[in-house]
PDB file of C-alpha atoms in Angstrom:
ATOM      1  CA  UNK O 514       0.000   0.000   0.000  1.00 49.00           C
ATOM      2  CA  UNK O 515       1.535   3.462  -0.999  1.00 56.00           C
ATOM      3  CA  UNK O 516       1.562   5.830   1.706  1.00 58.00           C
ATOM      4  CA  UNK O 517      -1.120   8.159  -0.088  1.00 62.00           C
ATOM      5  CA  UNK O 518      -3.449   5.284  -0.034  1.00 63.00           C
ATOM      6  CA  UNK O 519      -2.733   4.934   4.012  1.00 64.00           C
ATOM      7  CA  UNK O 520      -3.555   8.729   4.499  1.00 70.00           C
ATOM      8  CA  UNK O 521      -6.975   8.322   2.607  1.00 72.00           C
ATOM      9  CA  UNK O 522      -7.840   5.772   4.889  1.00 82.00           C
ATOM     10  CA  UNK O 523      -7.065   7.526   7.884  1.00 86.00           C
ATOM     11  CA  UNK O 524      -8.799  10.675   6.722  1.00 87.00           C
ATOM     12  CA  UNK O 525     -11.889   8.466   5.928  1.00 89.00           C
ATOM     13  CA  UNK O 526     -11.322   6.433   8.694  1.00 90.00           C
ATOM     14  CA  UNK O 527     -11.584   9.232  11.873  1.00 92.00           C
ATOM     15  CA  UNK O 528     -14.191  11.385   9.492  1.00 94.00           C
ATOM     16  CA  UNK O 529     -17.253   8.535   9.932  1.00 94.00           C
ATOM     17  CA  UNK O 530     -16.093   7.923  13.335  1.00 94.00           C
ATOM     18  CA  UNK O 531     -16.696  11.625  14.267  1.00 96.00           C
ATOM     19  CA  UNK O 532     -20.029  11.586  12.158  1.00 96.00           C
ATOM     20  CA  UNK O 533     -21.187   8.272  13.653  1.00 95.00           C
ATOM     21  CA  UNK O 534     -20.329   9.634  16.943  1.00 96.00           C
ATOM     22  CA  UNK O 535     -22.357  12.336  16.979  1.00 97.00           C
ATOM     23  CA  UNK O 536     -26.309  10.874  16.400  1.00 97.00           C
ATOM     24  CA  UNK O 537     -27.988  10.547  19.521  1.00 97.00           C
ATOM     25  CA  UNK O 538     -26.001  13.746  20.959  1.00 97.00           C
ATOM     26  CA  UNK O 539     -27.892  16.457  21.967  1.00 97.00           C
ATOM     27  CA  UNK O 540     -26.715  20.257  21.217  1.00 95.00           C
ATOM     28  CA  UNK O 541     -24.687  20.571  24.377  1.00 96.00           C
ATOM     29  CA  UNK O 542     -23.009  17.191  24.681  1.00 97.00           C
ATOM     30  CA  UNK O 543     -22.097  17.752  20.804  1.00 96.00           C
ATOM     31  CA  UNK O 544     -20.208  21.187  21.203  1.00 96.00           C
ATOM     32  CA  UNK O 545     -19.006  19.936  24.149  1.00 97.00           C
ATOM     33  CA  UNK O 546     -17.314  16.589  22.588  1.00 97.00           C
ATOM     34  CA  UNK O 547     -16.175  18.541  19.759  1.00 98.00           C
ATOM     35  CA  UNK O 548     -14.454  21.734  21.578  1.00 97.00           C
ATOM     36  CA  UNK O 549     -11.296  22.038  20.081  1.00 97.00           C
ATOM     37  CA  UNK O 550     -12.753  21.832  16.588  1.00 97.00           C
ATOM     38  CA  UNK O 551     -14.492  25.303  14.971  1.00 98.00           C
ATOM     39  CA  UNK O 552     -18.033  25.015  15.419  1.00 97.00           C
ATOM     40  CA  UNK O 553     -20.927  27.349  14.112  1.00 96.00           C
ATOM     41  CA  UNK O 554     -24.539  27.107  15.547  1.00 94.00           C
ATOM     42  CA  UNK O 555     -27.265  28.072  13.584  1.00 93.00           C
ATOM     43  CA  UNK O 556     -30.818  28.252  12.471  1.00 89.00           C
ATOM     44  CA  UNK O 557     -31.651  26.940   8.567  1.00 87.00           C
ATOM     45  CA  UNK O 558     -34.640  28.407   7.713  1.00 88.00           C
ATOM     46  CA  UNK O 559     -36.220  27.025   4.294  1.00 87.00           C
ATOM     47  CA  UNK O 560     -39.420  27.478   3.109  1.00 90.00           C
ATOM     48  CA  UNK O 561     -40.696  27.982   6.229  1.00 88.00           C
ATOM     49  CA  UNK O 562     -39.372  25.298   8.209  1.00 88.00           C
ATOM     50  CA  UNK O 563     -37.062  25.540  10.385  1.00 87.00           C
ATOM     51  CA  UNK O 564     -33.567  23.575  11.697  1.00 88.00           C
ATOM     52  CA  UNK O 565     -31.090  23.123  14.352  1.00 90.00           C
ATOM     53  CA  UNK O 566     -27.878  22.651  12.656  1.00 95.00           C
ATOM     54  CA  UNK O 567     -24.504  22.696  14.060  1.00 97.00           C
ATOM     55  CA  UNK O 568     -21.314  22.642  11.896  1.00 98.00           C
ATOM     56  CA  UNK O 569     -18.472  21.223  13.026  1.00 98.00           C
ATOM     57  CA  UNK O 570     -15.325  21.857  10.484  1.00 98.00           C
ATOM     58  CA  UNK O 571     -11.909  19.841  10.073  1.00 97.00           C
ATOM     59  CA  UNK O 572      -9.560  21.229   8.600  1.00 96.00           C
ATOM     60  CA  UNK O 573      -6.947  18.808   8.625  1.00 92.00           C
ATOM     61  CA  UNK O 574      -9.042  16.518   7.167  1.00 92.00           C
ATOM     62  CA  UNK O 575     -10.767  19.019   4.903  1.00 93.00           C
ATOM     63  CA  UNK O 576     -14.166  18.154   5.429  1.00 96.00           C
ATOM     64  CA  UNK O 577     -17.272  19.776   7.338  1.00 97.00           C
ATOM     65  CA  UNK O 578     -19.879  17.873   9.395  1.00 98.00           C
ATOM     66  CA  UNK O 579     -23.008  19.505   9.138  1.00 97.00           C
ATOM     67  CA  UNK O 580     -25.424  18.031  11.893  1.00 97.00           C
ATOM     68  CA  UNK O 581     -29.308  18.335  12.070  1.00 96.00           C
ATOM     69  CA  UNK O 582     -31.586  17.645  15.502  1.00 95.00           C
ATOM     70  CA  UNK O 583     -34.739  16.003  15.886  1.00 92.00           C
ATOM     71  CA  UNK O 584     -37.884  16.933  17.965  1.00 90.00           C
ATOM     72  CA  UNK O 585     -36.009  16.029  20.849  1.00 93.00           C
ATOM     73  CA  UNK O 586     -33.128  17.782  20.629  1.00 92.00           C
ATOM     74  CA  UNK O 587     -30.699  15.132  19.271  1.00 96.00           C
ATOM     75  CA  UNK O 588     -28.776  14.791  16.166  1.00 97.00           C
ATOM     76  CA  UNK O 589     -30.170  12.169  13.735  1.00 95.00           C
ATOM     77  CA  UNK O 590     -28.449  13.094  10.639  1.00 97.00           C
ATOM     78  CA  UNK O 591     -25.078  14.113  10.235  1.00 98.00           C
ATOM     79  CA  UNK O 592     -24.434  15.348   6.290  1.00 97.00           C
ATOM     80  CA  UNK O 593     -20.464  15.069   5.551  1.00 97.00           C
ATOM     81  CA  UNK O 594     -19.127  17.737   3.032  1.00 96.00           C
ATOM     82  CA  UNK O 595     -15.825  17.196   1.469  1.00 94.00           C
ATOM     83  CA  UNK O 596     -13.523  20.257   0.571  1.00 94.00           C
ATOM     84  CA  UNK O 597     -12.046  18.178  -2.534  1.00 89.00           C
ATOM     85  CA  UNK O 598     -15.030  16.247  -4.197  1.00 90.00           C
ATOM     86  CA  UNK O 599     -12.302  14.655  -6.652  1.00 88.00           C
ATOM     87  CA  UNK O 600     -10.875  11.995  -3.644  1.00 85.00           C
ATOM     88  CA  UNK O 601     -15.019  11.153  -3.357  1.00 88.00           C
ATOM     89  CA  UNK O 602     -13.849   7.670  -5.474  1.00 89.00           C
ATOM     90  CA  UNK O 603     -11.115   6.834  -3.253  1.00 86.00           C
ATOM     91  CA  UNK O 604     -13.537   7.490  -0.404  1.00 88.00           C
ATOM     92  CA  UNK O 605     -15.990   5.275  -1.548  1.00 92.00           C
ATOM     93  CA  UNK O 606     -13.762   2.516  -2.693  1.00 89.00           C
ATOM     94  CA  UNK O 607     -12.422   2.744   1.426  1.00 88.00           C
ATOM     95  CA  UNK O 608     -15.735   2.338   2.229  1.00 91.00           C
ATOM     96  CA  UNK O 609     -16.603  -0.699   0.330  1.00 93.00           C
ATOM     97  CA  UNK O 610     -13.671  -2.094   1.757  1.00 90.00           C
ATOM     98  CA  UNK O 611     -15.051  -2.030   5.556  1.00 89.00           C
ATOM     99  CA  UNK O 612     -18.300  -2.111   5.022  1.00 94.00           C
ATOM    100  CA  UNK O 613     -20.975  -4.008   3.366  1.00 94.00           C
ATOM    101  CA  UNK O 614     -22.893  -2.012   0.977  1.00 96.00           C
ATOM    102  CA  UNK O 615     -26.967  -2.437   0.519  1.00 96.00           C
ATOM    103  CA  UNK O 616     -27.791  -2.563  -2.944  1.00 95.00           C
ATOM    104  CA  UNK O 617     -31.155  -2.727  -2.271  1.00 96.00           C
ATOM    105  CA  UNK O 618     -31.144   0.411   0.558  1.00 95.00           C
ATOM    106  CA  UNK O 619     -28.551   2.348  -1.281  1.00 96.00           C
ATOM    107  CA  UNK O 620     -26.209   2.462   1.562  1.00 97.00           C
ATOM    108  CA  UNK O 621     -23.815   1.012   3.828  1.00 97.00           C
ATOM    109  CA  UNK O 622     -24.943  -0.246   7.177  1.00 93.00           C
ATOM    110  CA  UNK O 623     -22.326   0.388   9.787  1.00 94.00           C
ATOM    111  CA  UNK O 624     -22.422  -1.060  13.560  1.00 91.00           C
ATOM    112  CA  UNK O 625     -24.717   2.232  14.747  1.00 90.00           C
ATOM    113  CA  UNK O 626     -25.694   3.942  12.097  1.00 95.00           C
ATOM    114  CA  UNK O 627     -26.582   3.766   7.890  1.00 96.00           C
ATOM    115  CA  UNK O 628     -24.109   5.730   5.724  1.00 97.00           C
ATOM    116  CA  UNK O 629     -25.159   7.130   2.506  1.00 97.00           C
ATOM    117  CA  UNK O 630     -24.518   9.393  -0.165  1.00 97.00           C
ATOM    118  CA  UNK O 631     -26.242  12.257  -1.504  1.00 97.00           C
ATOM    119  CA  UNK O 632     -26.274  14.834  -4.471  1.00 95.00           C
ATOM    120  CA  UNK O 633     -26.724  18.435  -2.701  1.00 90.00           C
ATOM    121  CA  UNK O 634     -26.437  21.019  -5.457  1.00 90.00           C
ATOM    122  CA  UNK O 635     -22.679  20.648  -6.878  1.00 89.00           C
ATOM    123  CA  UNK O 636     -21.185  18.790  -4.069  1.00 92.00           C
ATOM    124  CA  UNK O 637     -22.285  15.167  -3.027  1.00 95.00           C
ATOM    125  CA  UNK O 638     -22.019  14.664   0.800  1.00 97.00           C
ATOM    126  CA  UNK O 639     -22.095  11.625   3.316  1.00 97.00           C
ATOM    127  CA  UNK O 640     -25.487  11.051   5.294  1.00 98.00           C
ATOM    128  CA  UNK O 641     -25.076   9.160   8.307  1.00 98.00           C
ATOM    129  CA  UNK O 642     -28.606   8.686   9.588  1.00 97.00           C
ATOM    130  CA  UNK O 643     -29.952   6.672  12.809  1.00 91.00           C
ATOM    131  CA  UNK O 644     -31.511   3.230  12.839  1.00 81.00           C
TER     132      UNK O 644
END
C-alpha cells in the first residue's frame, strides 16, 4: 500500500467515526465533545421550516460535518461535506472495503448507524442517519 493510499484511509477512517459519533447527541453534549474543533450554531430556515444545525469543520481533514436535531433535541443526521469532491472515489472505494454495501437500501450499514450518499447542489455529501 503506498503511503497516499494509508492517508486516505485515515482521513476516511476518523471522518465517519466523528459523524457516527455524533447521532444521539444532543446540542450541548455535541459542542461539548467537539471543543477544540471550529463550530458554528445556527438556524436553517427554508421554506418555512425551520432547523437546528450545528457545523463542526476539520480542517486537517478538509471536510465539514453539518449536523441536524430532531424533535427532541438530538442529532439524527449528520451530512459530511468534502472540501475536494475529486478523492469522493477513493472514499468510496475505502468504504466498500469495511463495510458491506446495501444494494437494495442504497447504503452502507455500519455497527450504529446507515451511511449514505447524496447529491446536494454541486457537491455530493455523506449522510449518516440513525436506525
Amino acid at each position: 500500500m503506498v503511503k497516499q493510499d494509508y492517508i486516505y484511509q485515515e482521513v476516511i477512517y476518523d471522518l465517519i467515526n466523528y459523524a457516527g459519533s455524533t447521532l444521539r447527541l444532543t446540542k450541548t453534549e455535541l459542542r461539548a465533545k467537539f471543543s477544540e474543533f471550529p463550530i458554528c450554531v445556527m438556524d436553517y430556515i427554508e421554506e418555512g421550516v425551520k432547523e437546528d444545525v450545528i457545523e463542526i469543520r476539520f480542517d486537517k481533514e478538509q471536510a465539514t460535518l453539518s449536523c441536524i436535531f430532531d424533535k427532541n433535541l438530538r442529532c439524527n443526521y449528520a451530512f459530511l461535506f468534502f472540501d475536494d469532491q475529486t478523492r469522493l472515489d477513493d472514499y468510496v472505494n475505502q468504504l466498500n472495503s469495511m463495510y458491506k454495501y446495501d444494494y437494495v437500501e442504497c447504503q452502507w450499514r455500519l455497527p450504529d448507524c446507515h451511511l449514505s450518499l447524496k447529491r446536494l447542489g454541486n457537491d455530493i455529501c455523506m449522510v449518516f442517519s440513525c436506525f
